[in-house]
């Protein structure tokens, strides 16, 4: 830490002068939005079903591949294909809940068994996708022209992603706060026994959450893939970040996730700036998520906004 | 006789809910004290606070004139304060005998001892086994000593819990509903054993119980808890005639 | 010239190394319910420490010891923040650790060759003038010596009051704490021991393969080890070793099989898909694994069986 | 109830055991079935003798090699091939196997080596050294291959070096370019038909100097390939380098790295990467308006797959030049290869399919010349062959390390013609 401060203040190059800080902020905003979409579902299902679903990464990948299939192979309209992709991703999430996780839970599977099963499911989905679409890189073949907003460069896709994320956030806020279903979701995440006792249809609430979470994951997958390209490891590459955000935000907490997404993306981008200027490999970027994760566990294991009790 | 356990304005909150609200109680040595109250009145939470599962938000706990609040559960245990659980915590994948023996601090419980100095703890282990068998015999479980604990009936599991608590030679035992889900005959046996234990070994008991009529036959003193507060204390008859208590019970029914 | 026996023996050697990993995970997961999803990280640490030291011409005994100590220490250090919390937190932390450790060895070239990896690691036992088969047999002897040692350690632990405490913690942490067990210490101790065993396996692996590189230590290694334990039977050391044999046999046979069955699937894809399906099936229908945990009293453990045998051998030697 | 449950448990357990046992038995049985089939084929092939094989043997004036053929060859000559079909290099691997297949099919169509058909056995290493070693062991120990083409990645090759030397199996990699590969195992069984990065790093550095770049940022993929070229290029560029950045290819966002470059405002960027990350890098570089500086790239991004991403194509057209190992100017043998490849697969030969073709051809010729399916003999024959061999990518004369002595690098540029992008050569290095 002292080293970093020293570097900040006394480096002979005054390198912080040459950095376009606004651009760094912009990148953080974009990534925060992507992380938000990718993570909300993970956090909600984690809160509701009480286990981390490692297959969530594969919902992201699946959504992207489905969008690719509808758009580039079947040649459907862009918006229609994205919609269909989100739907099929939701379907995958719902199916994996109904066919795998729900029966497993009702058989009294332990937390670890659930985690192992979810990793297995993730590998199954990933390698099935690899088998169908090949292990190669696919691309949506779209060109985004750059837009200059002052010193900041961006593209229409990124702006769309930001706007979408904000709309989704507002809709989620309304859903969770204003509707009966949303209240049921929050109540169940808070205390499943109490919720069941007070007449909430747990099955319906859980299923809805899984559908919603997977749908949002698929949505984020489409953005991630359009921004870069489509590979079978697309989802796995953001999974570590997603978990860091989930834990930092507090499991099952939407607002926590919202805040944590932006905190993590900002610290990642600042981290990359620091790394490149310290002469270290920018590869360490994902270590930022790890550091956030571990320090959360040490300092505030219940996350920013806690809903679920952490101690066994 | 002095007091063995007393608390001073003990408070435990969960979020907005105050589960234990300024509880001050005093348990005399070698007595049997009951704790009653409607469901959700904070009895088990109080036990959890006493045994270090939860750290109290305020207040003090003294056990044999020593502060024990803030200690970890295993440290509390070492002081001689042992508890049982509402739903019996039985290790299904162990024999009944092992279930009892795990309660004792054993020189073989360190990693190095497990690997290298086996002879040292094996003697201890053998003596411990004899003692465990003796206690199982006392509670009528000796026939099942070598069967997996999962094959016991509900009542036997309760007895097993008591056996486990006993073998550690505690100064005081906290029993959380020792007769829940047990047939009436066995329930009386359990309380008879409790009585006998107190006489033989001078163990103090603090018991949460729902079968009030049963409890009242054995206890020296009863505390009544409602919404986290102690609302009454005293001998069995005093408490049963206390209007607050009657109101609480009638109100809650 | 074709020598399929060598291939089979190679599989046996691999199974031995993975058997050690499986045993260590069994100790952590099977007995203590610790979800170590970062097994590969400790395996990697062991392999790298061994690689660096073996190239400096330290003897095997020394670098194997150091490798396991370092792996154990790192295991202890990183698990500390998560051990007090629920098992899923440990799982997530460990997965992340695996990725980050790989990043470090990949990027720090001064440390361990970076992206190049390290090669030219001499085998632990060098005897001049041996044929390939004999050399492989020496390797197998070494690996199985270590495996047996680990097995005995795990059995001794399982059949001791220490093991009893671990099982208590596994079934109910609250109970263990209420009966005077320092749950945190036991967990940390077990985690360190498990990591140390993984480190030893890593050391064996490094000297057997002769090369280490960051690309060898992907998360799928962890998943295979989990597969071994879950398939073989958690909390059963024999089952864990059996699981290692089954999974390794399964991997090898799928590579052989693809030459004779014209499947339209890529063998590695197929391998992963089948493995994943098998795990899900086992978790679903037979969570206790192939060999169940045995519920035996402590006093009927290993030593009771071994002692008469030992005596017999002693009298035989003396006569 | 309990009885039926335990029955069920036992039956599922038995079923699981059965699955695994059947898999193992099937594997073993399959092996022996294959062996006996091979023996049958052997007797048939022996009767035909090598006379027929000589008649149908390889054309192209290589009789000299074939005259020495003796009938000791097995009835079916197995050539192993280890490629990364899954994993990070998966997309490239599939293309490279095509080059190997092309050579094998071509020789088989002409009757094989002295009448013996060549059987190609392709194994996947998943870009994982452990799996690569396992695949090699399988090829050598189960199939009895003495010649193996591959593997692709330098990191995998390194894990195989020792085993190869000990078991005296010839290993020819068409793609592994890391400098240390051959020097670490000198005088050995490891060869390659592609130039070492020592040369390419130098080539890239000198091109940058030629173009008068005085402020260069080096941006490389963080693996053996990228770092290898970076280190060589640094030797040429010295203090012209203002910053080196190693990026993680598995991250899909490089905006921060690119922003750093933009802030530095260099004359040129030296870029090393593969298709996957290259596409994203170029796309994002275009988005950030970095197309006004010169990008000099290594061969990892040379190939039509790059144009699948229109933004990357546009960027390359605007900003990129690069090098790639290639045949000397207007080489007839390359044109021949290109024609054959197009006939067989209906596409332009992708990157490294030519070196893979050459590697396979050399292996086949070496087997033919050795006249015996035996590693050490094939190795000697291979070194002999390399003296005169002219492949699709030119002369392949091996030095004492098993590296080819000459490597020409084509300097390429990207142009747009009728809305289609393509690579054109603009010169050669050296």
Coordinates of N, CA, C and O in Angstrom, one line a residue, chain A residues 83-192:
Chain A
X83 N -34.1 -11.6 -28.0 CA -35.2 -11.9 -27.1 C -35.3 -13.5 -27.0 O -35.5 -14.0 -25.9
X84 N -35.2 -14.1 -28.1 CA -35.3 -15.6 -28.1 C -34.2 -16.2 -27.2 O -34.3 -17.2 -26.5
X85 N -33.0 -15.6 -27.4 CA -31.8 -16.1 -26.6 C -32.1 -15.9 -25.2 O -31.8 -16.9 -24.4
X86 N -32.6 -14.8 -24.8 CA -32.9 -14.6 -23.4 C -33.9 -15.6 -22.9 O -33.7 -16.2 -21.8
X87 N -34.9 -15.8 -23.7 CA -35.9 -16.8 -23.3 C -35.3 -18.2 -23.2 O -35.6 -18.9 -22.2
X88 N -34.5 -18.6 -24.1 CA -33.9 -19.9 -24.1 C -33.0 -20.1 -22.9 O -32.9 -21.1 -22.2
X89 N -32.3 -19.0 -22.6 CA -31.4 -19.0 -21.4 C -32.3 -19.2 -20.1 O -31.9 -20.0 -19.3
X90 N -33.4 -18.4 -20.1 CA -34.3 -18.6 -18.9 C -34.8 -20.0 -18.8 O -34.8 -20.6 -17.7
X91 N -35.1 -20.6 -20.0 CA -35.6 -21.9 -20.0 C -34.6 -22.9 -19.5 O -34.9 -23.8 -18.7
X92 N -33.3 -22.7 -19.9 CA -32.2 -23.5 -19.4 C -32.1 -23.4 -17.9 O -32.0 -24.4 -17.1
X93 N -32.2 -22.2 -17.4 CA -32.1 -22.0 -15.9 C -33.3 -22.7 -15.2 O -33.1 -23.4 -14.2
X94 N -34.5 -22.5 -15.8 CA -35.7 -23.1 -15.2 C -35.6 -24.6 -15.2 O -35.8 -25.3 -14.2
X95 N -35.1 -25.1 -16.3 CA -35.0 -26.6 -16.4 C -34.0 -27.1 -15.5 O -34.2 -28.2 -14.8
X96 N -32.9 -26.4 -15.4 CA -31.8 -27.0 -14.5 C -32.3 -27.0 -13.0 O -32.0 -27.8 -12.2
X97 N -33.2 -26.0 -12.7 CA -33.8 -25.9 -11.4 C -34.7 -27.1 -11.2 O -34.7 -27.8 -10.2
X98 N -35.7 -27.2 -12.2 CA -36.7 -28.2 -12.0 C -36.2 -29.6 -12.1 O -36.5 -30.5 -11.3
X99 N -35.2 -29.9 -13.0 CA -34.8 -31.2 -13.2 C -33.6 -31.6 -12.3 O -33.5 -32.8 -12.0
X100 N -32.8 -30.7 -11.9 CA -31.7 -31.1 -11.1 C -31.7 -30.6 -9.7 O -31.7 -31.4 -8.8
X101 N -31.8 -29.2 -9.5 CA -31.5 -28.7 -8.2 C -32.7 -28.9 -7.3 O -32.5 -29.2 -6.1
X102 N -33.9 -28.8 -7.8 CA -35.0 -29.0 -6.9 C -35.1 -30.4 -6.4 O -35.2 -30.6 -5.2
X103 N -35.1 -31.4 -7.3 CA -35.1 -32.8 -6.8 C -33.9 -33.1 -5.9 O -34.1 -33.8 -4.9
X104 N -32.8 -32.5 -6.2 CA -31.6 -32.7 -5.3 C -31.9 -32.2 -3.9 O -31.6 -32.9 -2.9
X105 N -32.5 -31.0 -3.9 CA -32.7 -30.4 -2.6 C -33.8 -31.2 -1.8 O -33.6 -31.4 -0.6
X106 N -34.8 -31.7 -2.6 CA -35.8 -32.4 -1.9 C -35.3 -33.8 -1.4 O -35.9 -34.4 -0.5
X107 N -34.2 -34.3 -2.1 CA -33.6 -35.5 -1.6 C -32.7 -35.2 -0.4 O -32.0 -36.1 0.1
X108 N -32.6 -34.0 0.0 CA -31.8 -33.6 1.2 C -30.3 -33.6 0.8 O -29.5 -33.9 1.7
X109 N -30.0 -33.3 -0.4 CA -28.5 -33.2 -0.8 C -27.8 -32.1 0.0 O -28.4 -31.1 0.3
X110 N -26.6 -32.4 0.4 CA -25.9 -31.4 1.2 C -25.4 -30.2 0.3 O -25.5 -30.3 -0.9
X111 N -25.0 -29.2 0.9 CA -24.6 -28.0 0.2 C -23.5 -28.3 -0.8 O -23.5 -27.9 -1.9
X112 N -22.6 -29.2 -0.3 CA -21.4 -29.5 -1.1 C -21.9 -30.3 -2.3 O -21.4 -30.1 -3.5
X113 N -22.8 -31.2 -2.1 CA -23.3 -32.0 -3.2 C -24.0 -31.1 -4.3 O -23.8 -31.3 -5.5
X114 N -24.7 -30.1 -3.8 CA -25.3 -29.2 -4.7 C -24.3 -28.4 -5.5 O -24.4 -28.2 -6.7
X115 N -23.2 -28.0 -4.8 CA -22.2 -27.3 -5.6 C -21.5 -28.2 -6.6 O -21.3 -27.8 -7.7
X116 N -21.2 -29.4 -6.2 CA -20.6 -30.3 -7.1 C -21.5 -30.6 -8.3 O -21.0 -30.5 -9.5
X117 N -22.8 -30.8 -8.0 CA -23.7 -31.0 -9.1 C -23.7 -29.8 -10.1 O -23.8 -30.0 -11.3
X118 N -23.7 -28.6 -9.5 CA -23.8 -27.4 -10.3 C -22.5 -27.3 -11.2 O -22.6 -26.9 -12.3
X119 N -21.4 -27.6 -10.6 CA -20.1 -27.6 -11.4 C -20.3 -28.6 -12.6 O -19.9 -28.4 -13.7
X120 N -20.8 -29.8 -12.2 CA -20.9 -30.9 -13.2 C -21.9 -30.4 -14.3 O -21.6 -30.5 -15.5
X121 N -23.0 -29.8 -13.9 CA -23.9 -29.3 -14.9 C -23.3 -28.2 -15.8 O -23.4 -28.2 -17.0
X122 N -22.5 -27.4 -15.2 CA -21.8 -26.3 -16.0 C -20.9 -26.9 -17.0 O -20.9 -26.5 -18.2
X123 N -20.1 -27.9 -16.6 CA -19.2 -28.6 -17.6 C -20.0 -29.2 -18.7 O -19.6 -29.2 -19.9
X124 N -21.1 -29.8 -18.3 CA -21.9 -30.5 -19.3 C -22.4 -29.5 -20.3 O -22.3 -29.8 -21.5
X125 N -23.0 -28.4 -19.9 CA -23.5 -27.4 -20.8 C -22.4 -26.9 -21.7 O -22.5 -26.8 -22.9
X126 N -21.2 -26.6 -21.0 CA -20.1 -25.9 -21.8 C -19.6 -26.9 -22.9 O -19.5 -26.5 -24.0
X127 N -19.5 -28.1 -22.5 CA -18.9 -29.0 -23.5 C -19.9 -29.4 -24.6 O -19.6 -29.7 -25.7
X128 N -21.2 -29.4 -24.2 CA -22.2 -29.6 -25.2 C -22.2 -28.5 -26.2 O -22.3 -28.7 -27.4
X129 N -22.1 -27.3 -25.7 CA -22.0 -26.1 -26.6 C -20.8 -26.2 -27.5 O -20.9 -26.0 -28.7
X130 N -19.7 -26.7 -26.9 CA -18.4 -26.8 -27.7 C -18.6 -27.8 -28.8 O -18.1 -27.7 -29.9
X131 N -19.4 -28.9 -28.4 CA -19.6 -30.0 -29.4 C -20.5 -29.5 -30.6 O -20.2 -29.7 -31.7
X132 N -21.5 -28.7 -30.2 CA -22.4 -28.2 -31.3 C -21.8 -27.1 -32.1 O -21.8 -27.1 -33.3
X133 N -21.2 -26.1 -31.4 CA -20.7 -24.9 -32.1 C -19.2 -25.0 -32.4 O -18.7 -24.0 -33.0
X134 N -18.6 -26.0 -31.9 CA -17.1 -26.0 -32.1 C -16.4 -25.2 -31.0 O -17.0 -24.3 -30.4
X135 N -15.2 -25.5 -30.7 CA -14.5 -24.8 -29.7 C -14.0 -23.5 -30.1 O -13.3 -22.7 -29.4
X136 N -14.2 -23.1 -31.4 CA -13.6 -21.9 -32.0 C -14.3 -20.6 -31.6 O -15.2 -20.6 -30.7
X137 N -13.8 -19.6 -32.2 CA -14.3 -18.3 -31.8 C -15.3 -17.9 -32.8 O -15.1 -18.0 -34.0
X138 N -16.5 -17.5 -32.4 CA -17.5 -17.0 -33.3 C -17.7 -15.5 -33.0 O -17.3 -15.0 -32.0
X139 N -18.3 -14.9 -34.0 CA -18.4 -13.5 -33.9 C -19.7 -13.0 -34.5 O -20.2 -13.6 -35.5
X140 N -20.3 -12.0 -34.0 CA -21.6 -11.5 -34.4 C -21.4 -10.6 -35.7 O -22.4 -10.3 -36.3
X141 N -20.2 -10.4 -36.1 CA -19.9 -9.6 -37.3 C -20.7 -8.3 -37.4 O -21.5 -8.0 -38.2
X142 N -20.5 -7.5 -36.4 CA -21.1 -6.2 -36.4 C -20.0 -5.1 -36.2 O -19.1 -5.4 -35.4
X143 N -20.1 -4.0 -36.8 CA -19.1 -3.0 -36.6 C -19.8 -1.9 -35.8 O -20.9 -1.5 -36.1
X144 N -19.2 -1.4 -34.7 CA -19.7 -0.3 -34.0 C -18.8 0.9 -34.2 O -17.6 0.8 -34.0
X145 N -19.4 1.9 -34.7 CA -18.6 3.1 -34.9 C -18.3 3.8 -33.6 O -19.1 3.6 -32.6
X146 N -17.2 4.5 -33.5 CA -17.0 5.1 -32.2 C -17.7 6.4 -32.0 O -18.0 7.1 -33.0
X147 N -18.1 6.7 -30.8 CA -18.7 8.0 -30.5 C -17.8 8.7 -29.5 O -17.3 8.1 -28.6
X148 N -17.5 9.9 -29.8 CA -16.6 10.7 -28.9 C -17.5 11.6 -28.0 O -18.2 12.4 -28.6
X149 N -17.5 11.4 -26.8 CA -18.1 12.3 -25.8 C -17.0 13.0 -25.1 O -16.5 12.5 -24.1
X150 N -16.7 14.2 -25.5 CA -15.6 14.9 -24.9 C -14.3 14.0 -25.2 O -14.1 13.5 -26.3
X151 N -13.6 13.7 -24.1 CA -12.4 12.9 -24.2 C -12.7 11.4 -24.2 O -11.7 10.6 -24.2
X152 N -13.9 11.1 -24.1 CA -14.2 9.7 -23.8 C -14.7 9.0 -25.1 O -15.6 9.6 -25.8
X153 N -14.2 7.9 -25.4 CA -14.7 7.1 -26.6 C -15.6 6.0 -26.1 O -15.4 5.3 -25.1
X154 N -16.7 5.9 -26.9 CA -17.6 4.8 -26.6 C -18.2 4.3 -27.9 O -18.0 4.8 -29.0
X155 N -19.1 3.3 -27.8 CA -19.8 2.8 -29.0 C -21.2 2.7 -28.7 O -21.6 2.6 -27.5
X156 N -22.1 2.6 -29.7 CA -23.5 2.5 -29.5 C -23.8 1.3 -28.6 O -24.7 1.3 -27.8
X157 N -23.1 0.2 -28.9 CA -23.4 -1.0 -28.1 C -23.2 -0.8 -26.6 O -24.1 -1.2 -25.8
X158 N -22.1 -0.1 -26.3 CA -21.9 0.1 -24.9 C -22.9 1.0 -24.3 O -23.4 0.8 -23.1
X159 N -23.3 2.0 -25.0 CA -24.4 2.9 -24.5 C -25.7 2.1 -24.4 O -26.4 2.2 -23.3
X160 N -26.0 1.2 -25.3 CA -27.2 0.4 -25.2 C -27.1 -0.5 -23.9 O -28.0 -0.6 -23.2
X161 N -25.9 -1.1 -23.7 CA -25.7 -1.9 -22.5 C -26.0 -1.1 -21.3 O -26.7 -1.6 -20.4
X162 N -25.4 0.1 -21.2 CA -25.6 0.9 -20.0 C -27.1 1.2 -19.8 O -27.7 1.0 -18.7
X163 N -27.8 1.6 -20.9 CA -29.2 2.0 -20.8 C -30.0 0.8 -20.4 O -30.8 0.8 -19.5
X164 N -29.7 -0.4 -21.0 CA -30.4 -1.6 -20.7 C -30.2 -2.0 -19.2 O -31.2 -2.3 -18.5
X165 N -29.0 -1.9 -18.8 CA -28.7 -2.2 -17.4 C -29.5 -1.3 -16.4 O -30.1 -1.8 -15.5
X166 N -29.6 0.0 -16.8 CA -30.3 0.9 -15.9 C -31.8 0.5 -15.9 O -32.5 0.5 -14.9
X167 N -32.3 0.2 -17.1 CA -33.7 -0.1 -17.2 C -34.0 -1.4 -16.4 O -35.0 -1.5 -15.6
X168 N -33.1 -2.4 -16.6 CA -33.3 -3.6 -15.9 C -33.2 -3.4 -14.4 O -34.1 -3.9 -13.6
X169 N -32.3 -2.5 -13.9 CA -32.2 -2.2 -12.5 C -33.5 -1.6 -12.0 O -34.0 -1.9 -10.9
X170 N -34.0 -0.6 -12.8 CA -35.3 0.0 -12.3 C -36.4 -1.0 -12.3 O -37.2 -1.0 -11.3
X171 N -36.5 -1.8 -13.3 CA -37.6 -2.8 -13.3 C -37.4 -3.8 -12.2 O -38.4 -4.1 -11.5
X172 N -36.2 -4.2 -11.9 CA -36.0 -5.1 -10.8 C -36.4 -4.4 -9.4 O -37.0 -5.1 -8.6
X173 N -36.0 -3.1 -9.4 CA -36.4 -2.4 -8.1 C -37.9 -2.4 -8.0 O -38.4 -2.7 -6.9
X174 N -38.6 -2.1 -9.1 CA -40.1 -2.1 -9.0 C -40.6 -3.5 -8.6 O -41.4 -3.7 -7.7
X175 N -40.0 -4.5 -9.3 CA -40.5 -5.9 -9.1 C -40.3 -6.3 -7.6 O -41.2 -6.8 -7.0
X176 N -39.1 -6.0 -7.1 CA -38.8 -6.5 -5.8 C -39.5 -5.7 -4.7 O -39.8 -6.3 -3.6
X177 N -39.7 -4.4 -4.9 CA -40.2 -3.6 -3.9 C -41.7 -3.5 -3.9 O -42.4 -3.3 -2.9
X178 N -42.3 -3.4 -5.1 CA -43.7 -3.1 -5.3 C -44.6 -4.2 -5.5 O -45.8 -4.2 -5.2
X179 N -44.1 -5.3 -6.1 CA -45.1 -6.4 -6.4 C -45.1 -7.4 -5.3 O -44.2 -7.5 -4.5
X180 N -46.1 -8.2 -5.3 CA -46.3 -9.2 -4.4 C -45.2 -10.3 -4.5 O -44.6 -10.8 -3.6
X181 N -45.0 -10.6 -5.8 CA -44.0 -11.6 -6.1 C -42.6 -11.2 -5.6 O -41.9 -12.0 -5.0
X182 N -42.3 -10.0 -5.8 CA -41.0 -9.5 -5.3 C -40.9 -9.6 -3.8 O -39.8 -10.0 -3.3
X183 N -42.0 -9.2 -3.2 CA -41.9 -9.3 -1.7 C -41.8 -10.7 -1.3 O -41.0 -11.0 -0.3
X184 N -42.4 -11.6 -2.0 CA -42.3 -13.0 -1.7 C -40.8 -13.5 -1.9 O -40.3 -14.2 -1.0
X185 N -40.2 -13.0 -2.9 CA -38.8 -13.4 -3.2 C -37.9 -12.9 -2.0 O -37.1 -13.7 -1.5
X186 N -38.1 -11.7 -1.6 CA -37.3 -11.1 -0.5 C -37.6 -11.9 0.8 O -36.6 -12.2 1.5
X187 N -38.8 -12.1 1.0 CA -39.2 -12.8 2.3 C -38.5 -14.2 2.3 O -38.0 -14.7 3.3
X188 N -38.6 -14.9 1.1 CA -38.0 -16.3 1.1 C -36.5 -16.2 1.3 O -36.0 -17.1 1.9
X189 N -35.9 -15.2 0.7 CA -34.4 -15.2 0.8 C -34.1 -14.9 2.3 O -33.1 -15.4 2.8
X190 N -34.9 -14.1 2.9 CA -34.7 -13.7 4.3 C -34.8 -14.9 5.2 O -34.0 -15.2 6.1
X191 N -35.9 -15.6 5.1 CA -36.2 -16.7 6.0 C -37.2 -17.7 5.3 O -38.4 -17.5 5.4
X192 N -36.6 -18.7 4.8 CA -37.4 -19.7 4.0 C -38.5 -20.3 4.8 O -39.7 -20.4 4.4

